[in-house]
Amino acid sequence: MRRIISLTTDFGQENGFVGVMKGVIWGIAPEAQIADISHEIPPQNIRLGAYALWRVVPFFPPGSVHVAVIDPGVGTHRRPIGLKIGQNYFIVPDNGLITPMLEDGEHDDLPIEIVHLNNPEYWLTDVSHTFHGRDIFAPTGAHLAHGVPLEELGEPITDPIRIPFSKPEKTDRGWLAHLTIIDVFGNLTTDLPAAAISEAKNVNFNLKGHVIPGIVKSYGHCNPGELIALVDSENYIEISVVNGNAAEKTGAQIGDPVEVVIND
Amino acid sequence: MRRIISLTTDFGQENGFVGVMKGVIWGIAPEAQIADISHEIPPQNIRLGAYALWRVVPFFPPGSVHVAVIDPGVGTHRRPIGLKIGQNYFIVPDNGLITPMLEDGEHDDLPIEIVHLNNPEYWLTDVSHTFHGRDIFAPTGAHLAHGVPLEELGEPITDPIRIPFSKPEKTDRGWLAHLTIIDVFGNLTTDLPAAAISEAKNVNFNLKGHVIPGIVKSYGHCNPGELIALVDSENYIEISVVNGNAAEKTGAQIGDPVEVVIND
Amino acid sequence: MRRIISLTTDFGQENGFVGVMKGVIWGIAPEAQIADISHEIPPQNIRLGAYALWRVVPFFPPGSVHVAVIDPGVGTHRRPIGLKIGQNYFIVPDNGLITPMLEDGEHDDLPIEIVHLNNPEYWLTDVSHTFHGRDIFAPTGAHLAHGVPLEELGEPITDPIRIPFSKPEKTDRGWLAHLTIIDVFGNLTTDLPAAAISEAKNVNFNLKGHVIPGIVKSYGHCNPGELIALVDSENYIEISVVNGNAAEKTGAQIGDPVEVVIND
């Protein structure tokens, strides 16, 4: 059973671009359950699209088909690709969007198959030059969910495009981390896995002139308005304000450095 | 059949927090139909979340499971609770969010069961300190929709937290009502049930210096730009502007008083 | 099988107005798959609602039921109507919203049936004066999707209201087109079908002082920041900025003229 399809795009919710993909999907796989991950990825921001998808994939049932379309290269020679990484399926433009899922799969030694989605039998009959989400990605994702094997959808490839994602750097005093995601609450996620400092007894986080002492358990464990560090729901270090908005309080932006000082 | 799940949160639509809850739900209850009520509740605004849910519940089929997560206390000792009120199920943090549904159920003498959702068998295996929507509320809601009895999900309790919601006050001249909801059209809903003034023949509404004479049947019954009072779709008094935005025209905000003067 | 329902409204996503329609629909047609087209149509903007719907309808499976509610006349004598145009069903207020679908159906000589949705047996029991989306449009759409024949829902009519939509005008030098839609990327769609200039070898587009030479294949075929014209995914002429936002760059607004100069 591979009947759940997730959708991640930068299409917004105004213009019907997502709705039409669902019409296409249900025309092919009427039994599919479709979950919207996000359609508010900032336009053409491949990295933020990749992060949004990467955080949700582990919580979907095995066999789910994740269709993600952040696609500035639509209509050029940019390839559409399909992947099976472990038990998860992905339908994406070949522009680096898949990088974190692919790196995780390689890190975990999962079996990985990749195809160039170049079998037009599984596309819509007429393919536009500007909307492959509707014309290629939605129908191939639907056929995959409906039971067509991945290898039917196109020819095997081994060279998907990868783009660099920020990684924390080891320093003399601890780590140099970076902000990767700012969520709707203004919480600031970093690229530092909590595991990297789980042994440290005394740690400070320095962000834009603010010094945040230690890690607390959750938002409700400090006073409203206080700037805190905690372990986020994907086990990365996050900077937050209790009952408030850390992005507003600090003026921090994605990519900003967070100095992690271990004082043990 | 308890296969409809509604979701109400303050998670926004950007970061995939809602999408991941759907992945979790469909992993447990693949047959569930999921309706989004709102994910644009202002962050941590328990009252507005409660109002949004309260207005839609009566229109869902009996047996629906309503999962609502506005949860500033996540990761503290705040309890997750499950309720059956009449034929409707609710999965919520124990922070007052359930108050209006509970008060209505009590007012209508419906049977009410409440449990502390403390049976970890129905949670995800690893529970984070910051995202119980994904780790506790989504899976318990899914198990409930999938047929697990409420009493299996945890121990009975009788002391859910309640928070005060505004109520109209009787005055010498009529009523003192308050604005409770401002919708996307700028319509201003009050806490005054239309039934409270259904006998009145001549009534004025005073809001921020504006005097609105009488109740009209619908938006289209007056001239564009006119400030009107009418009975809203949940049978409360609402202040609106014909083809316009009453919130913008009056500068009114949630909580503002509306003096209701009966001149009979 | 008529089990897909699409929803197009100006209700926003904040207040639960869309969620409650889904609760009503699934109470009547539990098997229905519901696709949101857009709920961010600017308030009461019938034209933009019509465009959003018109662009997606051809990509939905035959037999789908399209429910669209942009309804400034709710609660007045404005009729609710149901239509079958070819194999597609529509449930809409009779205010012109259906015009482009109706004109296309007539142009293509499709069979067309229209009824006034005046059979209250298929409405909710209590009908408010302000929310027919919930009380009339959702339940009649659900009954239609669930198998009730259109003619059961009300009496036949032949005079649905039509409103004018902009059309390109032939000029001495080529065409005078107009901007019809601005999407989330800032792309500017015009009312000029690409077919109208498919024979032209040398064509310029003049928009607010910018001269755009010729038509390119897709966004990725020019340099970032460049203003380009291309054929959009519905085969109309579109003005875009490569990796940018043409609406911001030009300050153009819906309705603005685009002079199309054929130099052959």
Coordinates of N, CA and C in Angstrom, one line a residue, chain A residues 130-219:
Chain A
T130 N 5.9 25.7 -18.1 CA 6.0 26.5 -16.9 C 5.4 25.8 -15.7
F131 N 4.7 24.7 -15.9 CA 4.0 24.1 -14.7 C 4.2 22.6 -14.7
H132 N 5.4 22.1 -14.5 CA 5.6 20.7 -14.4 C 5.0 20.0 -13.1
G133 N 4.8 20.9 -12.1 CA 4.1 20.4 -10.9 C 2.8 19.7 -11.3
R134 N 2.0 20.3 -12.2 CA 0.8 19.8 -12.6 C 1.0 18.7 -13.7
D135 N 1.9 18.9 -14.6 CA 2.0 18.1 -15.9 C 2.9 16.9 -15.7
I136 N 3.9 16.9 -14.9 CA 4.8 15.8 -14.7 C 4.9 15.3 -13.3
F137 N 5.1 16.2 -12.3 CA 5.3 15.7 -10.9 C 4.1 15.1 -10.3
A138 N 2.9 15.8 -10.5 CA 1.7 15.2 -9.9 C 1.3 13.9 -10.6
P139 N 1.3 13.8 -11.9 CA 0.9 12.5 -12.5 C 1.9 11.4 -12.2
T140 N 3.2 11.6 -12.2 CA 4.1 10.5 -11.9 C 4.0 10.1 -10.5
G141 N 3.8 11.1 -9.6 CA 3.6 10.7 -8.2 C 2.3 9.9 -8.0
A142 N 1.3 10.3 -8.7 CA 0.0 9.6 -8.6 C 0.2 8.1 -9.1
H143 N 0.8 8.0 -10.2 CA 1.0 6.6 -10.8 C 1.8 5.8 -9.8
L144 N 2.8 6.4 -9.2 CA 3.7 5.6 -8.2 C 2.8 5.2 -7.0
A145 N 2.0 6.1 -6.5 CA 1.1 5.8 -5.4 C 0.1 4.7 -5.8
H146 N -0.3 4.8 -7.0 CA -1.3 3.8 -7.5 C -0.7 2.5 -7.8
G147 N 0.6 2.3 -7.8 CA 1.2 1.0 -7.9 C 2.2 0.8 -9.0
V148 N 2.4 1.8 -9.9 CA 3.4 1.6 -11.0 C 4.7 1.6 -10.3
P149 N 5.6 0.6 -10.7 CA 6.9 0.6 -10.1 C 7.8 1.7 -10.5
L150 N 8.7 2.2 -9.6 CA 9.5 3.3 -9.9 C 10.3 3.1 -11.2
E151 N 10.8 1.9 -11.4 CA 11.6 1.7 -12.6 C 10.9 1.9 -13.9
E152 N 9.5 1.8 -13.9 CA 8.7 2.1 -15.0 C 8.7 3.5 -15.4
L153 N 9.0 4.4 -14.5 CA 8.7 5.8 -14.7 C 9.9 6.5 -15.4
G154 N 11.0 5.8 -15.6 CA 12.1 6.4 -16.3 C 13.4 5.6 -16.1
E155 N 14.5 6.1 -16.7 CA 15.7 5.4 -16.7 C 16.5 5.6 -15.4
P156 N 17.2 4.6 -15.0 CA 18.1 4.8 -13.7 C 19.2 5.8 -13.9
I157 N 19.4 6.6 -12.9 CA 20.6 7.5 -12.9 C 21.3 7.4 -11.6
T158 N 22.5 7.9 -11.5 CA 23.3 7.8 -10.3 C 23.9 9.2 -9.9
D159 N 23.5 10.2 -10.7 CA 24.2 11.5 -10.4 C 23.2 12.6 -10.1
P160 N 22.3 12.5 -9.1 CA 21.4 13.6 -8.8 C 22.2 14.8 -8.4
I161 N 21.7 15.9 -8.7 CA 22.4 17.2 -8.2 C 22.3 17.3 -6.7
R162 N 23.4 17.7 -6.1 CA 23.4 18.0 -4.7 C 23.8 19.4 -4.4
I163 N 23.2 20.0 -3.4 CA 23.6 21.4 -3.0 C 24.1 21.4 -1.6
P164 N 25.0 22.2 -1.2 CA 25.5 22.2 0.1 C 24.5 22.7 1.1
F165 N 24.3 22.1 2.2 CA 23.5 22.6 3.3 C 24.5 22.9 4.5
S166 N 24.1 23.9 5.3 CA 25.0 24.4 6.3 C 25.2 23.3 7.4
K167 N 26.4 23.2 7.9 CA 26.8 22.2 8.9 C 27.5 23.0 10.0
P168 N 27.3 22.5 11.2 CA 28.1 23.2 12.3 C 29.5 22.9 12.2
E169 N 30.4 23.9 12.6 CA 31.8 23.7 12.6 C 32.4 23.6 14.0
K170 N 33.3 22.6 14.2 CA 33.9 22.5 15.5 C 34.9 23.7 15.7
T171 N 34.9 24.2 16.9 CA 35.8 25.3 17.2 C 36.6 25.0 18.5
D172 N 37.5 25.8 18.8 CA 38.3 25.6 20.1 C 37.4 25.6 21.3
R173 N 36.4 26.5 21.2 CA 35.5 26.7 22.4 C 34.3 25.8 22.4
G174 N 34.0 25.2 21.2 CA 32.8 24.4 21.2 C 32.4 24.2 19.7
W175 N 31.3 24.9 19.3 CA 30.8 24.8 17.9 C 30.4 26.2 17.4
L176 N 30.5 26.3 16.1 CA 29.9 27.4 15.4 C 28.7 26.8 14.6
A177 N 27.5 27.1 15.1 CA 26.3 26.6 14.5 C 25.7 27.8 13.6
H178 N 24.6 27.4 12.9 CA 23.9 28.4 12.0 C 22.4 28.2 12.1
L179 N 21.7 29.3 12.0 CA 20.2 29.2 12.0 C 19.8 28.7 10.6
T180 N 18.9 27.7 10.7 CA 18.5 27.0 9.5 C 17.0 27.2 9.1
I181 N 16.2 27.4 10.2 CA 14.8 27.5 10.0 C 14.2 28.5 11.0
I182 N 13.3 29.4 10.5 CA 12.6 30.2 11.5 C 11.1 29.9 11.3
D183 N 10.5 29.4 12.4 CA 9.2 28.9 12.2 C 8.1 30.0 12.5
V184 N 6.9 29.7 12.4 CA 5.8 30.6 12.5 C 5.7 31.3 13.9
F185 N 6.3 30.6 14.9 CA 6.3 31.2 16.3 C 7.6 32.0 16.5
G186 N 8.4 32.1 15.5 CA 9.7 32.9 15.6 C 10.8 32.0 16.3
N187 N 10.6 30.7 16.4 CA 11.6 29.9 17.0 C 12.7 29.7 15.9
L188 N 14.0 29.7 16.4 CA 15.1 29.7 15.6 C 15.8 28.3 15.7
T189 N 15.7 27.5 14.6 CA 16.4 26.2 14.7 C 17.8 26.4 14.1
T190 N 18.7 25.6 14.7 CA 20.1 25.6 14.2 C 20.5 24.3 13.6
D191 N 21.6 24.3 13.0 CA 22.1 23.0 12.4 C 22.9 22.2 13.3
L192 N 22.8 22.5 14.6 CA 23.6 21.7 15.6 C 22.7 20.6 16.2
P193 N 23.0 19.3 16.0 CA 22.3 18.2 16.6 C 22.5 18.3 18.1
A194 N 21.5 18.1 18.9 CA 21.6 18.1 20.3 C 22.6 17.1 20.8
A195 N 22.7 16.0 20.1 CA 23.7 14.9 20.4 C 25.1 15.4 20.5
A196 N 25.4 16.5 19.7 CA 26.8 17.0 19.6 C 27.2 17.6 21.0
I197 N 26.3 18.0 21.8 CA 26.6 18.7 23.1 C 26.0 18.0 24.3
S198 N 25.5 16.7 24.0 CA 24.8 16.1 25.1 C 25.6 15.8 26.3
E199 N 27.0 15.7 26.1 CA 27.9 15.4 27.2 C 28.3 16.7 28.0
A200 N 28.1 17.8 27.3 CA 28.5 19.1 28.0 C 27.7 19.4 29.2
K201 N 28.4 19.9 30.2 CA 27.6 20.2 31.5 C 27.3 21.7 31.5
N202 N 28.1 22.5 30.9 CA 27.9 23.9 31.0 C 28.1 24.6 29.7
V203 N 27.1 25.0 29.1 CA 27.2 25.5 27.7 C 26.4 26.8 27.5
N204 N 27.0 27.7 26.8 CA 26.3 29.0 26.5 C 26.1 29.1 25.0
F205 N 25.0 29.8 24.6 CA 24.8 30.1 23.2 C 24.8 31.6 22.9
N206 N 25.7 32.0 22.0 CA 25.8 33.4 21.7 C 25.1 33.7 20.4
L207 N 24.1 34.6 20.4 CA 23.4 34.9 19.1 C 23.2 36.4 19.0
K208 N 23.8 37.1 18.1 CA 23.6 38.5 17.9 C 23.7 39.3 19.2
G209 N 24.7 39.0 20.0 CA 24.9 39.8 21.2 C 24.2 39.3 22.4
H210 N 23.3 38.3 22.2 CA 22.6 37.7 23.4 C 23.3 36.5 23.8
V211 N 23.5 36.3 25.2 CA 24.1 35.1 25.7 C 23.0 34.3 26.4
I212 N 22.8 33.1 25.9 CA 21.8 32.2 26.4 C 22.4 31.1 27.2
P213 N 22.2 31.0 28.5 CA 22.9 30.0 29.3 C 22.1 28.7 29.4
G214 N 22.8 27.6 28.9 CA 22.3 26.3 29.1 C 21.0 25.9 28.3
I215 N 20.6 24.7 28.5 CA 19.5 24.2 27.7 C 18.3 23.9 28.7
V216 N 17.1 24.4 28.4 CA 16.0 24.1 29.2 C 15.1 23.0 28.5
K217 N 14.2 22.4 29.3 CA 13.5 21.3 28.8 C 12.4 21.7 27.8
S218 N 11.6 22.7 28.1 CA 10.6 23.1 27.1 C 10.3 24.6 27.3
Y219 N 9.4 25.1 26.5 CA 9.0 26.6 26.5 C 8.5 27.0 27.9

